[in-house]
CSV table of C-alpha atoms in Angstrom, one decimal:
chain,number,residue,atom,x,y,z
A,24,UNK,CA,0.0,0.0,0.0
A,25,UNK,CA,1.6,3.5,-1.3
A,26,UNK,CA,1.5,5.7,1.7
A,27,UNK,CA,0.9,9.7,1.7
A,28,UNK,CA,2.9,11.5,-1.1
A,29,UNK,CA,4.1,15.0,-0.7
A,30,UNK,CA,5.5,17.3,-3.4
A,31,UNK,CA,7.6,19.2,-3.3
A,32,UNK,CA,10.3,18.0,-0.8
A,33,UNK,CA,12.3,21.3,-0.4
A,34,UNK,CA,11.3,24.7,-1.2
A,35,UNK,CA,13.2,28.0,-0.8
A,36,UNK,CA,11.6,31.7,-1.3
A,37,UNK,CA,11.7,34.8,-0.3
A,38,UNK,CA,9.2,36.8,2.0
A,39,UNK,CA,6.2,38.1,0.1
A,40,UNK,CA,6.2,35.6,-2.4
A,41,UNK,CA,3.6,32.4,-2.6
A,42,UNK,CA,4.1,29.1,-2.5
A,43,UNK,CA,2.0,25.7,-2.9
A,44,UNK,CA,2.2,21.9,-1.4
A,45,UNK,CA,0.7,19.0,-2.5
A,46,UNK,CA,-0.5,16.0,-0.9
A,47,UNK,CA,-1.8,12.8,-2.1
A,48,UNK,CA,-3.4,10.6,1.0
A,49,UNK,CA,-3.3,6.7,1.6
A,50,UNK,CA,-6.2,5.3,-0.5
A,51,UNK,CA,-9.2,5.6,1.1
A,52,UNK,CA,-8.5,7.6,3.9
A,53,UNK,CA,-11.5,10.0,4.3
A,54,UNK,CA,-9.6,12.2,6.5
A,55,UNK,CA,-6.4,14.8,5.8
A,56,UNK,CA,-4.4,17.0,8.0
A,57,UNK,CA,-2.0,19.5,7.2
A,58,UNK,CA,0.5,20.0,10.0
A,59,UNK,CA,3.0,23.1,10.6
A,60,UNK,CA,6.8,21.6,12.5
A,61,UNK,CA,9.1,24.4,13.4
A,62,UNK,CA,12.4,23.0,14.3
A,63,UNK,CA,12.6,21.5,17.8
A,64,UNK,CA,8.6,21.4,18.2
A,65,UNK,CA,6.2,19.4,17.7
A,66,UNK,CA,4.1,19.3,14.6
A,67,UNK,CA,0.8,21.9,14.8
A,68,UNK,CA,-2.2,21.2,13.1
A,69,UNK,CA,-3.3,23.9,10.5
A,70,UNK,CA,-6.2,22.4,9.0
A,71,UNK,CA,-8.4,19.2,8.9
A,72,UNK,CA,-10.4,17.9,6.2
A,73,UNK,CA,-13.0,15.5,6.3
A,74,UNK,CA,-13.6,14.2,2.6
A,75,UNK,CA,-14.5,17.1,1.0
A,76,UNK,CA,-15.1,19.9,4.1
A,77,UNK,CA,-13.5,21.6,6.4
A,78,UNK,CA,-13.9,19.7,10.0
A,79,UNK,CA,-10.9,22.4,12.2
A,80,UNK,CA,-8.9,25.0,10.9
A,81,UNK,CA,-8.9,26.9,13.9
A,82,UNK,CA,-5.4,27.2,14.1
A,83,UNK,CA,-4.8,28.3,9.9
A,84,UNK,CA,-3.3,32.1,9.7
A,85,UNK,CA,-6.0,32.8,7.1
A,86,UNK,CA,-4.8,35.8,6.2
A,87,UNK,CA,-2.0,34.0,4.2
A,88,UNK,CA,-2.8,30.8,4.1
A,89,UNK,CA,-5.7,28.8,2.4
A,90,UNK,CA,-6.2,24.4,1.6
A,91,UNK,CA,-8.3,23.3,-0.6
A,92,UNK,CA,-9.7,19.5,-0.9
A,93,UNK,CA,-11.4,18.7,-4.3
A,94,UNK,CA,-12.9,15.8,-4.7
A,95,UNK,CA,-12.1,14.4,-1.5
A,96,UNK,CA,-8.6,13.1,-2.2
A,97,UNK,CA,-5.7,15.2,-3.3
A,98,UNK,CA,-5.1,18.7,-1.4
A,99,UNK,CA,-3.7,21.8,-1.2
A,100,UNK,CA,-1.6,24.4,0.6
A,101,UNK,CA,-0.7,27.4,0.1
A,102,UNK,CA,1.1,30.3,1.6
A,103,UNK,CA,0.8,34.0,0.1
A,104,UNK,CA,2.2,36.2,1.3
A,105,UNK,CA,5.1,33.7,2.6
A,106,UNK,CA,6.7,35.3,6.2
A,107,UNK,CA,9.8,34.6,7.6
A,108,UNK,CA,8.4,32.6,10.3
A,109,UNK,CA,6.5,30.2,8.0
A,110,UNK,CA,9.8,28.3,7.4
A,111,UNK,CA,9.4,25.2,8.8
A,112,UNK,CA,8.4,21.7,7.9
A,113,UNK,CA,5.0,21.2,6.2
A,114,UNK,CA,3.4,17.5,7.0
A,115,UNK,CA,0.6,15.8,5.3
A,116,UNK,CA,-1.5,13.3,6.9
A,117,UNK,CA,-4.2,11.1,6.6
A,118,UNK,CA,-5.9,8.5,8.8
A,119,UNK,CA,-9.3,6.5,9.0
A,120,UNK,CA,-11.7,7.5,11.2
A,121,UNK,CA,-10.7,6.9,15.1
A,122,UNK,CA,-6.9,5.4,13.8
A,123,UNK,CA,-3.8,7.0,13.7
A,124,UNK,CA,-2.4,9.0,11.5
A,125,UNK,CA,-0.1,8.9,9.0
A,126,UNK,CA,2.5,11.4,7.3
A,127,UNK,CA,4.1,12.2,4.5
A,128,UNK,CA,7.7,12.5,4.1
A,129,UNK,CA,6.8,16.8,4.5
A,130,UNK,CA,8.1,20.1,2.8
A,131,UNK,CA,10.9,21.4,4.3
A,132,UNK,CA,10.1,25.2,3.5
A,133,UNK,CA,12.7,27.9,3.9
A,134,UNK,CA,12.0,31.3,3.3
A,135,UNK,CA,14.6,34.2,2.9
B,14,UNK,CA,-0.1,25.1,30.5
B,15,UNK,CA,0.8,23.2,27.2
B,16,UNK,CA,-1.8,20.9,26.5
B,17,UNK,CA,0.9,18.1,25.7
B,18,UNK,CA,3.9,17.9,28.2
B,19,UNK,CA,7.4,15.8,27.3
B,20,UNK,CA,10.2,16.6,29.0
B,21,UNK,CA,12.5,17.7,26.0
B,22,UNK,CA,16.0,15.6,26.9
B,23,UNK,CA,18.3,14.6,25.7
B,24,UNK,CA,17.6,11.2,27.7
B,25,UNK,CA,21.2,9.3,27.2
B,26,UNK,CA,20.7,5.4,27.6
B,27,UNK,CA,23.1,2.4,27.2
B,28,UNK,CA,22.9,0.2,24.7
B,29,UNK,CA,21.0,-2.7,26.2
B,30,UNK,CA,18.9,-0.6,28.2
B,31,UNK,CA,15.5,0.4,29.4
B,32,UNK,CA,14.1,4.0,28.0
B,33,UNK,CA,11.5,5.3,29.8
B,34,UNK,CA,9.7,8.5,28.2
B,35,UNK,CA,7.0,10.0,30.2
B,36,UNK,CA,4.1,12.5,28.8
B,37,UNK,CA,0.9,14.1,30.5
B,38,UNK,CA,-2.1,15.6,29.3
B,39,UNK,CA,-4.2,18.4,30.4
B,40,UNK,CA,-7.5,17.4,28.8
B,41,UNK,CA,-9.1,14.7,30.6
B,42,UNK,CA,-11.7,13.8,28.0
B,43,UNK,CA,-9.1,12.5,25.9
B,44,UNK,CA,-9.6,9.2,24.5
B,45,UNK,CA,-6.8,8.0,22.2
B,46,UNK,CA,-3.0,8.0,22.9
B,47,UNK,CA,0.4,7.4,20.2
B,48,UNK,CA,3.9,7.5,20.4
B,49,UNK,CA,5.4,8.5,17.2
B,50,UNK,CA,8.7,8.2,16.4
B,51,UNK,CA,11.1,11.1,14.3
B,52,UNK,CA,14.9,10.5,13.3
B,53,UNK,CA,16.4,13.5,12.5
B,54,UNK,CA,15.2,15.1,9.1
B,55,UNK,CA,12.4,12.7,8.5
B,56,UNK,CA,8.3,12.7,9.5
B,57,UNK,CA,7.1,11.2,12.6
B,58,UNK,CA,6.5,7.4,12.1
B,59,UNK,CA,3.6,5.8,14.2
B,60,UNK,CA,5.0,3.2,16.8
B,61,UNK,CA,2.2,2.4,19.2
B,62,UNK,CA,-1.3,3.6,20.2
B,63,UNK,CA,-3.3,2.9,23.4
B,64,UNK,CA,-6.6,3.6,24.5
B,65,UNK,CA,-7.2,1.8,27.8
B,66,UNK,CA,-5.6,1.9,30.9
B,67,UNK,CA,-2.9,-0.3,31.9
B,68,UNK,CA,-0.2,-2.1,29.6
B,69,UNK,CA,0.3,-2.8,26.1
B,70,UNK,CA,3.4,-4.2,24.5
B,71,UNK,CA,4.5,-4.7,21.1
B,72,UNK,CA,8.1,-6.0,20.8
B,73,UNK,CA,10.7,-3.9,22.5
B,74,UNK,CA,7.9,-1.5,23.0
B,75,UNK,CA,5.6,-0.9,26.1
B,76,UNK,CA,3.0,2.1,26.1
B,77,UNK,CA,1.1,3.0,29.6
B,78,UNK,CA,-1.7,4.7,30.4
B,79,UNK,CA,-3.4,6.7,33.7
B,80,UNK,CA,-6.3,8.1,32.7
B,81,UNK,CA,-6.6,9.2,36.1
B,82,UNK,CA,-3.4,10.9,36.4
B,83,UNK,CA,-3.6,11.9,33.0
B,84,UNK,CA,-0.3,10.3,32.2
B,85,UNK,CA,1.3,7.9,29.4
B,86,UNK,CA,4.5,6.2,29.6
B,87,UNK,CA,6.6,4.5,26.4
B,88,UNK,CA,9.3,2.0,27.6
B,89,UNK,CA,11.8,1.0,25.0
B,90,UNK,CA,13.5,-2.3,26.2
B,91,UNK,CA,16.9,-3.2,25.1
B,92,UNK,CA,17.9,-0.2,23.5
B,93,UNK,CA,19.7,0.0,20.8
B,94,UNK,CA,21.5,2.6,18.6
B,95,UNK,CA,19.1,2.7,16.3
B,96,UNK,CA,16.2,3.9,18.7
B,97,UNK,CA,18.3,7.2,18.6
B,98,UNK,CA,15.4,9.6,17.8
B,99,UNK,CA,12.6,12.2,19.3
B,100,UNK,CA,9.6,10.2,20.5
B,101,UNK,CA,6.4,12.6,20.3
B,102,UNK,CA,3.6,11.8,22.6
B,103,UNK,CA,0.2,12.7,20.7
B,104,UNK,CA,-2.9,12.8,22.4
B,105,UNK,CA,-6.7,13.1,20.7
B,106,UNK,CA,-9.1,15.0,22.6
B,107,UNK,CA,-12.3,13.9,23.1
B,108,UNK,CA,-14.5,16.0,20.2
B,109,UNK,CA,-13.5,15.0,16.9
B,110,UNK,CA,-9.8,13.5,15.6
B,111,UNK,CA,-7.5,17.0,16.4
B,112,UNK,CA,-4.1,15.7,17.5
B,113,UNK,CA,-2.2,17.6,20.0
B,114,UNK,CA,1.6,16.7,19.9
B,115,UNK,CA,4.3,17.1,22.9
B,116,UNK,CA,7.1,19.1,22.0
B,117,UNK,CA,9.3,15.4,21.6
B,118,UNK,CA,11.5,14.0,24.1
B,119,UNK,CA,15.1,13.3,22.3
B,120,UNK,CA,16.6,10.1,23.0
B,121,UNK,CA,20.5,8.9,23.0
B,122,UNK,CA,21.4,5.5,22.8
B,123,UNK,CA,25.3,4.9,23.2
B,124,UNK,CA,27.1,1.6,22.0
């Protein structure tokens, strides 16, 4: 079984400009999470998705980010206007309902 | 108070060893407990879940849980270099699947 893919693996930008990752989740898995990792933390959800909607982004700076799910599989994320403080590790996940999650190999983002 | 607590290390063990990583949690509606493992530069791999109180083991590996005390252990027996990673304690409240992560406690295993 292919697990979750994550494109791309680095990225490097400068401030103000945008940037997008893409995740693909384990087959079948109804349920997707995009996490924020700043070194030496823990990984911080941003957003959850729930097949197509939106089930907890209370924790999304949606001023300059945004994650989209269409058609209940692939998603999303994108950062415009990209801060310094954004770089960090961007993690994919995906789980079955009540089960544990799974990652993605993640987006090391640095921005300049 | 964070919501997930690890003490942050580094926790040096022999080789041969017995780890012990400790977490608590401050929400005690929380239903669903994992230990995820992260070497340096990769994602966090899963390594055990638990969601009763008491023991479970799966090979080297021994999670506990105190609902009551709103505490979970790992135990890694016979360490061995390669367990050399942080070990993030991830707890699931009780409304939905949100998963709250420790900061990671770093762990040394010397030959």
């Amino acid at each position: 079984e292919a697990g979750v893919a994550q494109s791309p693996r680095y990225k490097i930008i400068e401030k103000r400009q945008s940037v997008a990752f893409w995740c693909n989740p384990i087959s079948g898995h109804a349920t997707l999470y995009w996490y924020q990792q700043i070194l030496g933390q823990g990984p911080k959800l941003l957003i959850q998705f729930q097949n197509n909607g939106v089930v907890d982004d209370s924790q999304l700076p949606k001023d300059r980010f945004s994650a989209e799910r269409l058609k209940g599989v692939d998603s999303t994320l994108k950062i415009q206007p990209a801060k310094l403080e954004d770089s960090a590790v961007y993690l994919c996940a995906s789980s079955l309902s009540r089960d544990a999650q799974y990652f993605g190999p993640g987006t090391r983002l640095t921005v300049l | 108070q964070k919501e997930v607590e690890q003490n942050s290390g580094p926790l040096s063990v022999p080789e041969g060893a017995i780890a012990s990583l400790n977490c608590t949690y401050s929400d005690r509606g929380s239903q669903s407990f994992f230990w995820y493992r992260q070497y340096s530069g990769k994602s966090p791999e899963l390594i055990m879940f638990i969601y009763s109180n008491g023991d479970k083991e799966d090979g080297r590996f021994t999670a506990q849980l105190n609902k009551a005390s709103q505490y979970v252990s790992l135990l890694i027996r016979d360490s061995q270099p390669s367990d050399s990673a942080t070990y993030l304690c991830a707890v699931k409240g009780a409304a939905g699947n949100k998963l709250t992560f420790g900061g990671g406690t770093r762990v040394l295993v010397k030959p």
